[in-house]
Tab-separated table of C-alpha atoms in Angstrom:
chain	number	residue	atom	x	y	z
M	290	UNK	CA	9.471	51.122	-2.046
M	291	UNK	CA	9.648	50.667	1.824
M	292	UNK	CA	8.315	47.616	3.866
M	293	UNK	CA	4.497	47.560	4.625
M	294	UNK	CA	3.261	46.051	7.932
M	295	UNK	CA	0.381	43.632	6.974
M	296	UNK	CA	-0.602	42.926	10.760
M	297	UNK	CA	1.383	43.212	13.866
M	298	UNK	CA	4.965	42.290	13.189
M	299	UNK	CA	4.257	40.812	9.922
M	300	UNK	CA	5.875	42.754	6.879
M	301	UNK	CA	6.017	42.798	3.188
M	302	UNK	CA	9.646	43.451	2.372
M	303	UNK	CA	9.518	42.545	-1.338
M	304	UNK	CA	10.357	44.656	-4.459
M	305	UNK	CA	8.322	46.271	-7.162
M	306	UNK	CA	9.635	45.551	-10.768
M	307	UNK	CA	8.104	48.311	-12.616
M	308	UNK	CA	10.074	47.634	-15.890
M	309	UNK	CA	9.191	43.996	-16.257
M	310	UNK	CA	7.266	43.578	-19.512
M	311	UNK	CA	7.995	40.014	-20.493
M	312	UNK	CA	7.564	37.590	-17.410
M	313	UNK	CA	9.896	34.599	-17.708
M	314	UNK	CA	10.401	35.201	-21.567
M	315	UNK	CA	7.092	33.834	-22.574
M	316	UNK	CA	4.133	35.853	-21.231
M	317	UNK	CA	3.814	39.671	-21.460
M	318	UNK	CA	3.488	41.576	-18.366
M	319	UNK	CA	2.335	45.021	-19.401
M	320	UNK	CA	1.824	46.193	-15.955
M	321	UNK	CA	5.238	45.050	-14.452
M	322	UNK	CA	5.285	42.808	-11.410
M	323	UNK	CA	6.539	42.411	-7.921
M	324	UNK	CA	8.532	39.847	-6.179
M	325	UNK	CA	7.009	39.413	-2.718
M	326	UNK	CA	8.977	38.328	0.367
M	327	UNK	CA	7.477	38.383	3.880
M	328	UNK	CA	9.243	38.885	7.417
M	329	UNK	CA	7.664	37.929	10.738
M	330	UNK	CA	9.437	39.382	13.924
M	331	UNK	CA	9.066	36.873	16.625
M	332	UNK	CA	11.386	34.971	18.913
M	333	UNK	CA	12.616	33.411	15.600
M	334	UNK	CA	12.617	36.166	13.244
M	335	UNK	CA	11.612	34.405	9.901
M	336	UNK	CA	11.997	35.484	6.176
M	337	UNK	CA	9.745	33.831	3.658
M	338	UNK	CA	11.245	33.560	0.161
M	339	UNK	CA	13.645	36.162	-1.553
M	340	UNK	CA	13.510	37.991	-4.758
M	341	UNK	CA	15.196	37.944	-8.143
M	342	UNK	CA	18.912	38.201	-7.938
M	343	UNK	CA	19.294	41.694	-9.350
M	344	UNK	CA	17.079	43.058	-6.589
M	345	UNK	CA	18.713	41.480	-3.618
M	346	UNK	CA	20.072	44.708	-2.619
M	347	UNK	CA	16.693	46.225	-2.436
M	348	UNK	CA	15.328	43.242	-0.400
M	349	UNK	CA	18.208	43.582	2.075
M	350	UNK	CA	17.515	47.394	2.380
M	351	UNK	CA	13.695	46.630	3.116
M	352	UNK	CA	14.597	44.038	5.896
M	353	UNK	CA	16.846	46.537	7.332
M	354	UNK	CA	14.047	49.027	7.835
M	355	UNK	CA	12.416	46.340	10.190
M	356	UNK	CA	15.337	44.227	11.574
M	357	UNK	CA	18.977	43.717	11.141
M	358	UNK	CA	19.481	41.254	8.337
M	359	UNK	CA	21.639	39.238	10.797
M	360	UNK	CA	18.856	38.952	13.245
M	361	UNK	CA	16.953	36.678	10.804
M	362	UNK	CA	16.811	33.173	12.397
M	363	UNK	CA	15.007	31.202	9.845
M	364	UNK	CA	14.164	31.321	6.268
M	365	UNK	CA	11.213	29.490	4.438
M	366	UNK	CA	11.664	28.609	0.718
M	367	UNK	CA	8.099	28.143	-0.322
M	368	UNK	CA	9.324	28.042	-4.060
M	369	UNK	CA	12.694	27.662	-5.578
M	370	UNK	CA	11.909	29.207	-9.084
M	371	UNK	CA	14.662	32.067	-9.546
M	372	UNK	CA	12.435	35.017	-9.143
M	373	UNK	CA	11.898	33.754	-5.525
M	374	UNK	CA	15.272	32.192	-4.850
M	375	UNK	CA	17.754	34.175	-7.055
M	376	UNK	CA	18.660	36.346	-3.950
M	377	UNK	CA	18.960	33.496	-1.636
M	378	UNK	CA	22.788	32.551	-1.720
M	379	UNK	CA	23.577	36.468	-0.811
M	380	UNK	CA	20.830	36.394	1.833
M	381	UNK	CA	22.179	33.125	3.299
M	382	UNK	CA	25.730	34.586	3.281
M	383	UNK	CA	24.866	37.569	5.114
M	384	UNK	CA	22.248	36.223	7.441
M	385	UNK	CA	23.777	32.911	8.302
M	386	UNK	CA	20.058	31.438	9.430
M	387	UNK	CA	19.932	28.729	11.882
M	388	UNK	CA	17.373	26.717	9.625
M	389	UNK	CA	16.237	26.844	5.934
M	390	UNK	CA	12.785	25.250	5.629
M	391	UNK	CA	11.653	23.697	2.412
M	392	UNK	CA	9.561	21.001	0.899
M	393	UNK	CA	11.288	17.465	0.092
M	394	UNK	CA	11.052	18.338	-3.633
M	395	UNK	CA	12.308	21.812	-2.533
M	396	UNK	CA	15.641	20.500	-1.157
M	397	UNK	CA	16.098	18.613	-4.506
M	398	UNK	CA	15.550	21.894	-6.337
M	399	UNK	CA	17.850	23.953	-3.985
M	400	UNK	CA	20.770	21.409	-4.497
M	401	UNK	CA	20.254	21.510	-8.294
M	402	UNK	CA	20.054	25.341	-8.341
M	403	UNK	CA	22.951	26.322	-5.661
M	404	UNK	CA	25.961	25.114	-3.854
M	405	UNK	CA	24.170	24.177	-0.643
M	406	UNK	CA	26.864	22.153	1.115
M	407	UNK	CA	26.873	24.438	4.394
M	408	UNK	CA	23.181	25.458	4.187
M	409	UNK	CA	21.254	24.376	7.501
M	410	UNK	CA	18.179	22.934	5.187
M	411	UNK	CA	15.569	21.193	7.070
M	412	UNK	CA	12.797	19.470	4.928
M	413	UNK	CA	9.105	19.789	6.072
M	414	UNK	CA	6.154	18.037	4.563
M	415	UNK	CA	2.344	18.602	4.882
M	416	UNK	CA	1.119	18.713	8.466
M	417	UNK	CA	4.489	19.463	10.063
M	418	UNK	CA	4.648	22.556	12.289
M	419	UNK	CA	7.509	24.910	13.655
M	420	UNK	CA	7.142	27.241	16.548
M	421	UNK	CA	8.715	30.572	16.028
M	422	UNK	CA	7.557	31.837	19.418
M	423	UNK	CA	4.199	33.363	19.590
M	424	UNK	CA	3.468	31.836	16.320
M	425	UNK	CA	3.609	28.597	14.522
M	426	UNK	CA	4.341	27.680	11.033
M	427	UNK	CA	2.420	25.034	9.415
M	428	UNK	CA	3.297	23.820	6.198
M	429	UNK	CA	1.260	22.592	3.222
M	430	UNK	CA	2.799	21.088	0.200
M	431	UNK	CA	1.194	22.209	-3.016
M	432	UNK	CA	3.009	20.080	-5.711
M	433	UNK	CA	2.655	21.365	-9.155
M	434	UNK	CA	1.031	24.608	-8.167
M	435	UNK	CA	2.974	25.292	-10.221
M	436	UNK	CA	6.244	23.663	-9.657
M	437	UNK	CA	7.035	20.201	-7.916
M	438	UNK	CA	8.666	21.841	-4.916
M	439	UNK	CA	5.742	24.485	-4.280
M	440	UNK	CA	4.670	24.851	-0.599
M	441	UNK	CA	2.571	27.270	1.366
M	442	UNK	CA	2.723	28.388	4.771
M	443	UNK	CA	-0.126	28.662	7.389
M	444	UNK	CA	0.301	30.996	10.324
M	445	UNK	CA	-2.751	30.228	12.480
M	446	UNK	CA	-2.290	32.862	15.098
M	447	UNK	CA	-2.665	35.528	12.363
M	448	UNK	CA	-4.669	33.518	10.025
M	449	UNK	CA	-2.229	34.042	7.288
M	450	UNK	CA	-1.550	31.810	4.252
M	451	UNK	CA	1.538	32.591	2.175
M	452	UNK	CA	0.959	30.755	-1.092
M	453	UNK	CA	3.886	31.421	-3.182
M	454	UNK	CA	3.016	31.753	-6.986
M	455	UNK	CA	-0.816	30.657	-6.299
M	456	UNK	CA	-3.119	33.817	-6.453
M	457	UNK	CA	-0.407	36.101	-7.987
M	458	UNK	CA	-0.734	38.780	-10.471
M	459	UNK	CA	1.966	40.494	-12.698
M	460	UNK	CA	0.916	43.924	-11.174
M	461	UNK	CA	3.547	46.632	-10.248
M	462	UNK	CA	1.826	49.156	-8.127
M	463	UNK	CA	2.534	51.309	-5.051
M	464	UNK	CA	-0.667	49.802	-3.538
M	465	UNK	CA	0.002	46.599	-1.723
M	466	UNK	CA	-3.565	45.192	-0.931
M	467	UNK	CA	-6.413	44.155	-3.313
M	468	UNK	CA	-8.762	46.409	-1.537
M	469	UNK	CA	-6.771	49.363	-2.667
M	470	UNK	CA	-6.799	48.464	-6.253
M	471	UNK	CA	-9.098	49.127	-9.193
M	472	UNK	CA	-11.111	45.903	-9.123
M	473	UNK	CA	-11.331	45.486	-13.064
M	474	UNK	CA	-7.423	45.927	-13.408
M	475	UNK	CA	-6.985	43.377	-10.531
M	476	UNK	CA	-9.347	40.877	-12.092
M	477	UNK	CA	-7.763	41.135	-15.569
M	478	UNK	CA	-4.264	40.586	-13.982
M	479	UNK	CA	-5.475	37.467	-11.974
M	480	UNK	CA	-7.123	36.264	-15.242
M	481	UNK	CA	-3.933	36.673	-17.376
M	482	UNK	CA	-1.600	35.268	-14.705
M	483	UNK	CA	-3.757	32.248	-14.275
M	484	UNK	CA	-4.469	31.634	-17.818
M	485	UNK	CA	-0.583	31.897	-18.709
M	486	UNK	CA	0.833	30.011	-15.788
M	487	UNK	CA	-1.484	27.982	-13.558
M	488	UNK	CA	-4.043	26.867	-16.137
M	489	UNK	CA	-2.335	23.502	-17.030
M	490	UNK	CA	-2.604	22.553	-13.196
M	491	UNK	CA	-6.263	23.391	-12.748
M	492	UNK	CA	-7.132	19.802	-11.579
M	493	UNK	CA	-4.407	20.249	-8.815
M	494	UNK	CA	-5.610	23.706	-8.171
M	495	UNK	CA	-9.016	22.491	-7.243
M	496	UNK	CA	-7.697	19.533	-5.072
M	497	UNK	CA	-5.404	21.963	-3.061
M	498	UNK	CA	-8.449	24.390	-2.558
M	499	UNK	CA	-10.590	21.495	-1.342
M	500	UNK	CA	-7.846	20.240	0.964
M	501	UNK	CA	-7.430	23.867	2.434
M	502	UNK	CA	-11.146	23.776	2.879
M	503	UNK	CA	-11.144	20.511	4.567
M	504	UNK	CA	-8.350	21.359	6.991
M	505	UNK	CA	-10.643	24.135	8.087
M	506	UNK	CA	-8.122	26.863	7.861
M	507	UNK	CA	-9.044	30.354	8.860
M	508	UNK	CA	-7.554	32.596	6.365
M	509	UNK	CA	-7.740	36.373	6.824
M	510	UNK	CA	-4.793	37.404	4.756
M	511	UNK	CA	-3.588	35.477	1.674
M	512	UNK	CA	-0.115	36.451	0.676
M	513	UNK	CA	1.159	35.475	-2.968
M	514	UNK	CA	4.686	35.934	-4.228
M	515	UNK	CA	3.560	38.316	-7.002
M	516	UNK	CA	1.244	41.403	-7.173
M	517	UNK	CA	-0.970	42.626	-4.443
M	518	UNK	CA	-1.972	40.848	-1.208
M	519	UNK	CA	-5.622	39.870	-0.107
M	520	UNK	CA	-7.275	40.627	3.023
M	521	UNK	CA	-10.596	40.309	4.687
M	522	UNK	CA	-13.333	39.651	2.234
M	523	UNK	CA	-10.796	39.677	-0.714
M	524	UNK	CA	-9.489	36.374	0.335
M	525	UNK	CA	-12.741	34.607	-0.607
M	526	UNK	CA	-12.769	36.687	-3.731
M	527	UNK	CA	-9.335	35.265	-4.688
M	528	UNK	CA	-10.218	31.794	-4.044
M	529	UNK	CA	-13.687	31.976	-5.645
M	530	UNK	CA	-11.790	33.357	-8.691
M	531	UNK	CA	-9.437	30.496	-8.869
M	532	UNK	CA	-12.279	28.017	-8.469
M	533	UNK	CA	-14.046	29.537	-11.455
M	534	UNK	CA	-10.826	29.652	-13.470
M	535	UNK	CA	-10.103	26.070	-12.865
M	536	UNK	CA	-13.475	24.783	-13.542
M	537	UNK	CA	-13.449	26.339	-16.885
M	538	UNK	CA	-17.311	26.357	-17.212
M	539	UNK	CA	-18.412	27.226	-20.841
M	540	UNK	CA	-19.357	30.864	-21.331
M	541	UNK	CA	-21.146	32.838	-24.216
M	542	UNK	CA	-17.738	34.183	-25.235
M	543	UNK	CA	-15.784	33.401	-28.378
M	544	UNK	CA	-12.246	34.131	-29.172
M	545	UNK	CA	-11.427	34.492	-33.005
M	546	UNK	CA	-7.791	34.538	-33.688
M	547	UNK	CA	-5.932	34.650	-36.660
M	548	UNK	CA	-3.079	35.555	-38.948
M	549	UNK	CA	-3.227	36.867	-42.435
M	550	UNK	CA	-0.941	37.817	-45.371
M	551	UNK	CA	-3.310	39.566	-47.787
M	552	UNK	CA	-6.381	40.126	-45.546
M	553	UNK	CA	-8.191	37.142	-46.890
M	554	UNK	CA	-8.129	35.189	-43.664
M	555	UNK	CA	-8.834	38.422	-41.878
M	556	UNK	CA	-12.034	38.829	-43.830
M	557	UNK	CA	-13.077	35.008	-43.025
M	558	UNK	CA	-12.212	35.844	-39.387
M	559	UNK	CA	-14.739	38.907	-39.421
M	560	UNK	CA	-17.472	36.818	-41.040
M	561	UNK	CA	-17.005	33.988	-38.581
M	562	UNK	CA	-17.453	36.575	-35.747
M	563	UNK	CA	-20.623	37.909	-37.379
M	564	UNK	CA	-21.958	34.354	-37.180
M	565	UNK	CA	-21.126	33.928	-33.531
M	566	UNK	CA	-22.464	37.243	-32.781
M	567	UNK	CA	-25.965	36.231	-34.537
M	568	UNK	CA	-26.078	33.410	-31.870
M	569	UNK	CA	-25.830	35.765	-28.878
M	570	UNK	CA	-21.991	35.093	-28.228
M	571	UNK	CA	-19.612	38.075	-27.152
M	572	UNK	CA	-16.666	38.084	-29.504
M	573	UNK	CA	-13.071	39.006	-29.243
M	574	UNK	CA	-11.292	39.178	-32.549
M	575	UNK	CA	-7.523	39.124	-32.148
M	576	UNK	CA	-4.976	39.515	-35.035
M	577	UNK	CA	-1.725	37.715	-34.240
M	578	UNK	CA	0.144	40.650	-35.896
M	579	UNK	CA	-0.415	42.928	-33.137
M	580	UNK	CA	-1.389	40.593	-29.957
M	581	UNK	CA	0.695	38.169	-28.215
M	582	UNK	CA	0.185	34.528	-27.482
M	583	UNK	CA	-0.247	35.558	-23.759
M	584	UNK	CA	-2.894	38.225	-24.676
M	585	UNK	CA	-4.830	35.309	-26.527
M	586	UNK	CA	-4.741	32.993	-23.623
M	587	UNK	CA	-5.953	35.864	-21.144
M	588	UNK	CA	-9.245	35.880	-23.419
M	589	UNK	CA	-9.397	31.867	-23.982
M	590	UNK	CA	-9.583	31.168	-20.304
M	591	UNK	CA	-12.989	32.553	-19.984
M	592	UNK	CA	-14.314	31.694	-23.615
M	593	UNK	CA	-16.609	28.871	-24.444
M	594	UNK	CA	-15.319	28.906	-28.082
M	595	UNK	CA	-11.826	29.225	-29.852
M	596	UNK	CA	-11.874	29.699	-33.557
M	597	UNK	CA	-8.419	29.871	-35.318
M	598	UNK	CA	-7.595	30.958	-38.761
M	599	UNK	CA	-4.320	30.629	-40.912
M	600	UNK	CA	-3.615	31.162	-44.465
M	601	UNK	CA	-1.585	28.204	-45.943
M	602	UNK	CA	2.198	28.841	-45.894
M	603	UNK	CA	4.675	26.350	-47.213
M	604	UNK	CA	2.072	23.698	-46.916
M	605	UNK	CA	1.264	24.670	-43.348
M	606	UNK	CA	0.128	27.370	-41.176
M	607	UNK	CA	1.810	30.826	-40.381
M	608	UNK	CA	4.520	30.888	-37.819
M	609	UNK	CA	2.616	32.837	-35.474
M	610	UNK	CA	-0.487	30.565	-35.670
M	611	UNK	CA	1.852	27.495	-35.011
M	612	UNK	CA	3.429	29.404	-32.003
M	613	UNK	CA	-0.081	30.194	-30.401
M	614	UNK	CA	-1.243	26.696	-30.924
M	615	UNK	CA	1.939	25.044	-29.395
M	616	UNK	CA	1.576	27.637	-26.457
M	617	UNK	CA	-2.202	26.849	-26.044
M	618	UNK	CA	-1.611	23.117	-26.203
M	619	UNK	CA	0.698	23.072	-23.334
M	620	UNK	CA	-1.603	25.325	-21.244
M	621	UNK	CA	-4.618	22.519	-21.650
M	622	UNK	CA	-7.622	24.689	-21.933
M	623	UNK	CA	-10.831	22.619	-21.210
M	624	UNK	CA	-14.510	22.755	-22.127
M	625	UNK	CA	-14.091	24.653	-25.445
M	626	UNK	CA	-15.677	24.390	-28.787
M	627	UNK	CA	-13.277	24.983	-31.649
M	628	UNK	CA	-13.074	26.194	-35.284
M	629	UNK	CA	-10.616	26.271	-38.023
M	630	UNK	CA	-10.506	28.403	-41.237
M	631	UNK	CA	-8.070	29.974	-43.702
M	632	UNK	CA	-7.331	31.074	-47.109
M	633	UNK	CA	-4.812	29.523	-49.540
M	634	UNK	CA	-3.269	29.821	-53.007
M	635	UNK	CA	-2.691	26.200	-54.268
M	636	UNK	CA	-2.188	23.352	-51.523
M	637	UNK	CA	-4.441	24.509	-48.653
M	638	UNK	CA	-3.256	22.504	-45.714
M	639	UNK	CA	-3.513	25.129	-42.933
M	640	UNK	CA	-7.014	24.911	-41.999
M	641	UNK	CA	-7.049	21.164	-41.684
M	642	UNK	CA	-3.708	21.389	-39.648
M	643	UNK	CA	-5.073	23.985	-37.197
M	644	UNK	CA	-8.375	21.830	-36.687
M	645	UNK	CA	-6.172	18.757	-35.774
M	646	UNK	CA	-4.426	20.967	-33.030
M	647	UNK	CA	-7.717	21.952	-31.714
M	648	UNK	CA	-8.990	18.337	-31.785
M	649	UNK	CA	-5.796	17.184	-30.033
M	650	UNK	CA	-6.696	19.646	-27.175
M	651	UNK	CA	-10.064	17.989	-26.739
M	652	UNK	CA	-12.100	20.824	-28.384
M	653	UNK	CA	-15.548	19.916	-29.793
M	654	UNK	CA	-15.290	20.599	-33.558
M	655	UNK	CA	-18.943	20.938	-34.894
M	656	UNK	CA	-17.910	22.377	-38.162
M	657	UNK	CA	-15.525	21.124	-40.860
M	658	UNK	CA	-12.324	23.287	-41.355
M	659	UNK	CA	-13.155	26.049	-43.725
M	660	UNK	CA	-10.968	27.256	-46.474
M	661	UNK	CA	-10.918	29.750	-49.378
M	662	UNK	CA	-9.017	30.018	-52.636
M	663	UNK	CA	-7.125	33.190	-52.577
M	664	UNK	CA	-9.864	35.996	-51.771
M	665	UNK	CA	-13.232	35.084	-50.270
M	666	UNK	CA	-16.270	35.867	-52.272
M	667	UNK	CA	-19.624	36.768	-50.915
M	668	UNK	CA	-20.808	33.133	-51.159
M	669	UNK	CA	-17.652	32.021	-49.176
M	670	UNK	CA	-18.042	34.656	-46.669
M	671	UNK	CA	-21.594	33.397	-45.877
M	672	UNK	CA	-20.198	30.016	-45.215
M	673	UNK	CA	-17.901	31.570	-42.797
M	674	UNK	CA	-21.012	33.416	-41.222
M	675	UNK	CA	-22.658	29.837	-41.080
M	676	UNK	CA	-19.541	28.353	-39.432
M	677	UNK	CA	-19.954	31.009	-36.754
M	678	UNK	CA	-23.516	30.184	-36.322
M	679	UNK	CA	-22.678	26.441	-35.846
M	680	UNK	CA	-20.154	27.203	-33.466
M	681	UNK	CA	-22.362	29.536	-31.515
M	682	UNK	CA	-25.119	27.002	-31.438
M	683	UNK	CA	-22.876	24.328	-29.988
M	684	UNK	CA	-21.775	26.785	-27.235
M	685	UNK	CA	-25.196	27.571	-26.362
M	686	UNK	CA	-26.126	23.768	-26.161
M	687	UNK	CA	-23.403	23.520	-23.612
M	688	UNK	CA	-24.614	26.263	-21.541
M	689	UNK	CA	-28.147	25.041	-21.780
């Protein structure tokens, strides 16, 4: 895909990865992704970030449609993660830039990733600015959104904010702007990206958004390093979405997720869902045989309740459930009501173990873990329905 002019002399020169289906090896990306790089033509022509190493040739080709690669004077490294810096060694060798700008932690990361002995690195911090001619680059460190080196660059003359991974989506499309996209598709990919990558840094996200607002930065273009770009009213749409995601207010939605061997825990899951439905909650039932942990987290982000079921297997839970809980705990969801259930044959530890994990995540647990010996009968399924009702009432009480 060829470069796209964003505004006069400002270009998207990134690449579309149509084939990516597993982002960084831990989160499915069913719609592919992009690695966005940006180029500004000015007295000091400047490139912002690069791409995954195997796409460096395409990046150079896109740059060549705008300027000769050797005419690039400056490179800004907003983020050192390899999907944005993988092409950097080859680009630096071909371009031989006058300066490479990065954050203090960015310098440390670059030195740990590459041989940078002869690279003209210049460290910049929040509040520092660099003139490139008609434009100014103003830097804002965004540490732990989502790496220590993360940095954003504001160009006040064009009201542009280049945000690295913040506001990104794993979305491979020929459209480059949010206003060209199906809104429901865009929203789901914003949710999915936030839930699986940015969620543990929600307090930092809110703090940085407050900082941007307090600085009075005017933003007409919000340019992330993945997915489509935001312009005009869609800038507020992206920022407001992130505030909502980071705040994690309780909602009338519940996720019931489970694994099962002989369908007993599955029957319990559906009975719990019936109880939740009876309290007016919207329910997503997710079988770990057919969904990935990243699919679950996409739903968990905007849920008020998370109810997890597992049969007992070798005195513990099934591996897929253990995987989900480990993954979920690392992402640190907040403001959730939890519940645990499962069938067993002789020892029955799984439901209690699941409840322990959910408790450790800070979830409110209004009902005791529920377990059923072998196959649930009518009375036991009725207890599952009642558990769903108890959890549903707890969610409704939080919403008020």
